[in-house]
């Protein structure tokens, strides 16, 4: 049977929902990743920074923008041991200024994805 992986980045805490600031206990991408997990039975992996962005929206924006400007590669808490066994990898991430949070680049550069069919789950 095919073995698939959903690797996703998601930030809970303060965010805009329908034009209003709200405190989310689970981030949007994490919700979407959970639905996809139920549909596919894939393994789930959350990409997490050692130093998470602030819980407050405006401070988070400043930190994430600074990381993007200097093309940072935030250190990650952990990685899946190996991706060799996976047939397909789904990559989930929020839109941060038309690109990905920089921690997702850290994740992608850690592995050799050649030959892996990939699907983007983009919130
Ligand atoms: C640092 C930051 C930058 C963002 N930049 C954009 C953007 O450029 N365009 C946009 O439509 N939404 C932007 N958003 C909103 C998020 O993409 C959106 O709320 C997403 O669903 C959040 O996913 P998450 O809850 O899984 O982290 C940004 C949010 C944050 C925190």
Coordinates of N, CA and C and ligand atoms in Angstrom, one line a residue:
X1 N 0.8 -1.2 0.0 CA 0.0 0.0 0.0 C 0.9 1.3 0.0
X2 N 0.4 2.3 -0.7 CA 1.2 3.5 -0.8 C 1.3 4.2 0.6
X3 N 2.5 4.7 0.8 CA 2.7 5.4 2.1 C 3.0 6.9 1.8
X4 N 2.2 7.7 2.4 CA 2.2 9.2 2.0 C 2.5 10.0 3.3
X5 N 3.0 11.2 3.1 CA 3.3 12.1 4.2 C 2.7 13.5 3.9
X6 N 2.1 14.0 4.9 CA 1.7 15.4 4.9 C 2.6 16.2 5.8
X7 N 3.5 17.0 5.3 CA 4.3 17.9 6.1 C 3.8 19.3 6.0
X8 N 3.5 19.9 7.1 CA 2.9 21.2 7.1 C 3.4 22.2 8.1
X9 N 3.3 23.4 7.8 CA 3.7 24.5 8.7 C 2.4 25.2 9.0
X10 N 2.2 25.6 10.2 CA 0.9 26.3 10.6 C 1.2 27.0 11.9
X11 N 0.6 28.2 12.0 CA 0.8 29.0 13.3 C -0.6 29.3 13.8
X12 N -0.8 28.9 15.1 CA -2.1 29.2 15.7 C -2.0 30.6 16.3
X13 N -2.6 30.9 17.4 CA -2.5 32.2 18.0 C -3.3 33.3 17.2
X14 N -2.8 34.6 17.4 CA -3.6 35.7 16.8 C -3.5 35.8 15.3
X15 N -4.6 35.8 14.6 CA -4.6 35.9 13.2 C -5.9 36.5 12.7
X16 N -5.9 37.0 11.5 CA -7.1 37.5 10.9 C -8.0 36.4 10.4
X17 N -9.3 36.5 10.8 CA -10.3 35.5 10.3 C -11.5 36.4 9.8
X18 N -11.8 36.3 8.6 CA -12.9 37.1 8.0 C -12.8 38.6 8.4
X19 N -11.6 39.2 8.3 CA -11.3 40.6 8.6 C -11.2 41.0 10.0
X20 N -11.3 40.0 11.0 CA -11.2 40.3 12.4 C -10.0 39.5 13.0
X21 N -9.3 40.2 14.0 CA -8.3 39.5 14.7 C -8.9 38.5 15.7
X22 N -8.5 37.2 15.6 CA -9.0 36.2 16.5 C -7.9 35.3 17.0
X23 N -8.1 34.7 18.2 CA -7.1 33.8 18.7 C -7.4 32.4 18.3
X24 N -6.6 31.8 17.4 CA -6.9 30.4 16.9 C -6.2 29.4 17.8
X25 N -6.8 28.4 18.2 CA -6.1 27.3 19.0 C -5.4 26.4 18.0
X26 N -6.0 26.2 16.8 CA -5.4 25.4 15.8 C -5.3 26.3 14.5
X27 N -4.1 26.3 13.9 CA -4.0 27.2 12.7 C -4.8 26.6 11.5
X28 N -5.0 27.4 10.5 CA -5.8 27.1 9.3 C -5.2 25.9 8.6
X29 N -3.9 25.9 8.4 CA -3.2 24.9 7.6 C -3.3 23.5 8.3
X30 N -3.2 23.7 9.7 CA -3.3 22.4 10.5 C -4.6 21.8 10.4
X31 N -5.7 22.6 10.3 CA -7.0 22.1 10.1 C -7.1 21.4 8.8
X32 N -6.6 22.1 7.7 CA -6.7 21.5 6.4 C -5.9 20.2 6.3
X33 N -4.7 20.2 7.0 CA -3.9 19.0 7.0 C -4.6 17.8 7.7
X34 N -5.3 18.1 8.7 CA -6.1 17.1 9.4 C -7.1 16.5 8.5
X35 N -7.8 17.3 7.8 CA -8.9 16.8 6.8 C -8.2 15.9 5.8
X36 N -7.1 16.4 5.2 CA -6.4 15.6 4.2 C -5.9 14.3 4.8
X37 N -5.5 14.4 6.0 CA -5.0 13.1 6.7 C -6.1 12.1 6.8
X38 N -7.3 12.6 7.1 CA -8.5 11.7 7.2 C -8.8 11.1 5.8
X39 N -8.6 11.9 4.8 CA -8.9 11.4 3.4 C -7.9 10.4 2.9
X40 N -6.6 10.6 3.3 CA -5.5 9.9 2.6 C -4.9 8.8 3.5
X41 N -5.1 9.0 4.9 CA -4.4 8.1 5.8 C -2.9 8.3 5.9
X42 N -2.5 9.5 5.4 CA -1.0 9.8 5.4 C -0.5 10.0 6.7
X43 N 0.8 9.9 6.9 CA 1.4 10.3 8.2 C 1.5 11.9 8.2
X44 N 1.4 12.4 9.4 CA 1.3 13.9 9.5 C 2.6 14.4 10.2
X45 N 3.2 15.4 9.7 CA 4.4 16.0 10.3 C 4.3 17.5 10.4
X46 N 4.4 18.1 11.6 CA 4.3 19.5 11.7 C 5.7 20.1 11.7
X47 N 5.9 21.0 10.8 CA 7.2 21.7 10.7 C 7.2 22.9 11.7
X48 N 8.1 22.8 12.8 CA 8.1 23.7 13.8 C 9.4 24.4 14.1
X49 N 9.4 25.7 14.2 CA 10.6 26.4 14.5 C 11.1 26.2 15.9
X50 N 12.4 26.2 16.2 CA 12.9 26.2 17.6 C 12.4 27.4 18.3
X51 N 12.5 28.6 17.6 CA 12.0 29.8 18.2 C 10.7 30.3 17.4
X52 N 9.6 29.9 17.9 CA 8.3 30.3 17.2 C 8.1 31.8 17.1
X53 N 7.4 32.2 16.1 CA 7.1 33.6 16.0 C 6.1 34.0 17.2
X54 N 6.0 35.3 17.4 CA 5.2 35.8 18.5 C 3.7 35.4 18.4
X55 N 3.1 35.3 19.5 CA 1.6 35.0 19.5 C 0.8 36.2 18.9
X56 N 1.3 37.4 19.2 CA 0.6 38.6 18.7 C 0.8 38.7 17.2
X57 N -0.3 39.1 16.5 CA -0.2 39.1 15.0 C 0.8 40.1 14.5
X58 N 0.8 41.4 15.0 CA 1.7 42.4 14.5 C 3.1 42.1 14.7
X59 N 3.4 41.5 15.9 CA 4.8 41.2 16.2 C 5.3 40.0 15.3
X60 N 4.4 39.1 15.1 CA 4.7 37.9 14.2 C 5.0 38.4 12.8
X61 N 4.2 39.4 12.3 CA 4.3 39.9 11.0 C 5.8 40.5 10.9
X62 N 6.2 41.3 11.9 CA 7.5 41.9 11.8 C 8.6 40.9 11.8
X63 N 8.4 39.9 12.6 CA 9.5 38.8 12.7 C 9.6 38.0 11.4
X64 N 8.4 37.7 10.9 CA 8.4 36.8 9.7 C 8.9 37.6 8.5
X65 N 8.6 38.9 8.5 CA 9.0 39.8 7.3 C 10.6 40.0 7.4
X66 N 11.1 40.1 8.6 CA 12.5 40.2 8.8 C 13.2 39.0 8.3
X67 N 12.7 37.8 8.7 CA 13.3 36.5 8.3 C 13.2 36.4 6.7
X68 N 12.1 36.9 6.1 CA 12.0 36.8 4.7 C 13.0 37.7 4.0
X69 N 13.2 38.9 4.5 CA 14.1 39.9 4.0 C 15.6 39.4 4.0
X70 N 15.9 38.7 5.0 CA 17.3 38.3 5.1 C 17.5 36.8 4.6
X71 N 16.4 36.3 4.0 CA 16.4 34.9 3.5 C 16.9 33.9 4.5
X72 N 16.3 34.1 5.7 CA 16.7 33.2 6.9 C 16.3 31.8 6.7
X73 N 16.9 30.9 7.4 CA 16.5 29.5 7.5 C 16.4 29.2 9.0
X74 N 15.2 29.5 9.6 CA 15.0 29.2 11.0 C 15.3 27.8 11.3
X75 N 15.9 27.6 12.5 CA 16.2 26.2 12.9 C 14.9 25.5 13.3
X76 N 14.8 24.2 12.9 CA 13.6 23.4 13.2 C 13.8 22.5 14.4
X77 N 12.7 22.3 15.1 CA 12.7 21.4 16.3 C 13.1 20.0 15.9
X78 N 12.6 19.5 14.8 CA 12.8 18.1 14.5 C 12.5 17.9 13.0
X79 N 12.9 16.8 12.5 CA 12.6 16.4 11.1 C 12.1 14.9 11.1
X80 N 11.3 14.5 10.1 CA 11.1 13.1 10.0 C 12.4 12.4 9.8
X81 N 12.6 11.2 10.4 CA 13.9 10.5 10.3 C 14.3 10.3 8.9
X82 N 13.4 10.0 8.0 CA 13.7 9.7 6.6 C 12.4 9.9 5.8
X83 N 12.6 10.3 4.5 CA 11.4 10.4 3.7 C 11.4 9.3 2.6
X84 N 12.4 8.4 2.7 CA 12.6 7.4 1.7 C 11.4 6.5 1.4
X85 N 10.7 6.2 2.5 CA 9.5 5.2 2.4 C 8.3 5.9 1.8
X86 N 8.3 7.2 1.6 CA 7.0 7.8 1.2 C 6.9 7.9 -0.3
X87 N 5.7 7.5 -0.8 CA 5.5 7.6 -2.2 C 5.1 9.0 -2.7
X88 N 4.3 9.7 -1.9 CA 3.9 11.0 -2.2 C 4.0 11.9 -1.0
X89 N 4.4 13.1 -1.2 CA 4.5 14.1 -0.1 C 3.7 15.3 -0.3
X90 N 2.8 15.6 0.6 CA 2.0 16.8 0.5 C 2.6 17.8 1.4
X91 N 2.8 19.0 0.9 CA 3.4 20.1 1.6 C 2.4 21.2 1.9
X92 N 2.1 21.4 3.2 CA 1.1 22.4 3.6 C 1.7 23.6 4.2
X93 N 1.3 24.8 3.8 CA 1.9 26.0 4.3 C 0.9 27.2 4.1
X94 N 1.0 28.2 5.0 CA 0.2 29.5 4.7 C 0.9 30.4 3.8
X95 N 0.2 31.2 3.1 CA 0.7 32.3 2.2 C 1.4 33.4 3.1
X96 N 2.7 33.5 3.0 CA 3.3 34.7 3.7 C 3.9 35.5 2.5
X97 N 3.2 36.6 2.1 CA 3.7 37.5 1.1 C 4.0 36.7 -0.2
X98 N 3.0 35.9 -0.6 CA 3.1 35.1 -1.9 C 4.2 34.1 -1.9
X99 N 4.8 33.8 -0.7 CA 5.7 32.7 -0.7 C 5.5 31.9 0.6
X100 N 6.4 31.1 1.0 CA 6.2 30.2 2.2 C 6.9 30.8 3.4
X101 N 6.5 30.5 4.6 CA 7.3 30.8 5.8 C 8.7 30.2 5.6
X102 N 9.7 31.0 6.0 CA 11.1 30.6 5.8 C 11.4 29.2 6.4
X103 N 10.8 28.8 7.4 CA 11.0 27.5 8.0 C 10.7 26.4 7.0
X104 N 9.8 26.6 6.1 CA 9.5 25.6 5.1 C 10.7 25.4 4.1
X105 N 11.4 26.5 3.9 CA 12.6 26.4 3.1 C 13.6 25.5 3.8
X106 N 13.8 25.8 5.1 CA 14.7 25.0 5.9 C 14.3 23.5 5.8
X107 N 13.1 23.2 5.9 CA 12.6 21.8 5.8 C 12.9 21.2 4.4
X108 N 12.6 22.0 3.3 CA 12.8 21.4 2.0 C 14.3 21.2 1.7
X109 N 15.1 22.1 2.2 CA 16.5 21.9 1.9 C 17.2 20.8 2.7
X110 N 16.5 20.3 3.6 CA 17.1 19.2 4.5 C 17.1 17.8 3.7
X111 N 16.2 17.7 2.8 CA 16.0 16.4 2.1 C 16.2 16.4 0.6
X112 N 16.4 15.3 0.0 CA 16.5 15.2 -1.4 C 15.1 14.7 -1.9
X113 N 14.3 15.6 -2.5 CA 13.0 15.2 -2.9 C 12.9 14.7 -4.4
X114 N 14.1 14.5 -5.0 CA 14.0 14.1 -6.4 C 13.3 12.8 -6.6
X115 N 12.4 12.8 -7.6 CA 11.6 11.6 -7.9 C 10.4 11.4 -7.0
X116 N 10.1 12.3 -6.1 CA 8.9 12.2 -5.2 C 7.8 13.1 -5.8
X117 N 6.6 12.5 -6.1 CA 5.5 13.3 -6.5 C 5.1 14.1 -5.3
X118 N 4.9 15.4 -5.5 CA 4.5 16.3 -4.4 C 3.2 17.0 -4.7
X119 N 2.5 17.4 -3.7 CA 1.3 18.2 -3.9 C 1.3 19.3 -2.8
X120 N 0.9 20.5 -3.3 CA 0.9 21.6 -2.4 C -0.5 21.8 -1.8
X121 N -0.5 22.0 -0.5 CA -1.7 22.3 0.3 C -1.5 23.8 0.8
X122 N -2.2 24.7 0.2 CA -1.8 26.1 0.4 C -2.9 26.9 1.0
X123 N -2.8 27.5 2.2 CA -3.9 28.2 2.8 C -3.6 29.7 2.7
Ligands
LIG1 C1 3.4 36.5 8.8 C2 2.2 36.4 8.0 C3 2.1 36.8 6.7 C4 1.0 36.7 5.9 N1 1.0 37.2 4.6 C5 -0.1 37.0 3.9 C6 -0.2 37.5 2.5 O1 0.8 38.0 2.0 N2 -1.3 37.3 1.8 C7 -2.4 36.7 2.3 O2 -3.4 36.6 1.7 N3 -2.4 36.3 3.6 C8 -1.3 36.4 4.4 N4 -1.3 36.0 5.7 C9 -2.5 35.3 6.2 C10 -2.2 33.8 6.2 O3 -1.7 33.3 5.0 C11 -3.5 33.0 6.4 O4 -4.2 33.5 7.5 C12 -3.3 31.5 6.6 O5 -4.4 30.8 6.4 C13 -2.7 31.2 8.0 O6 -2.4 29.8 8.1 P1 -2.0 29.2 9.5 O7 -3.2 29.5 10.4 O8 -2.0 27.7 9.2 O9 -0.7 29.7 9.9 C14 -0.2 36.1 6.5 C15 -0.2 35.7 7.8 C16 1.0 35.9 8.6 C17 1.0 35.4 10.0

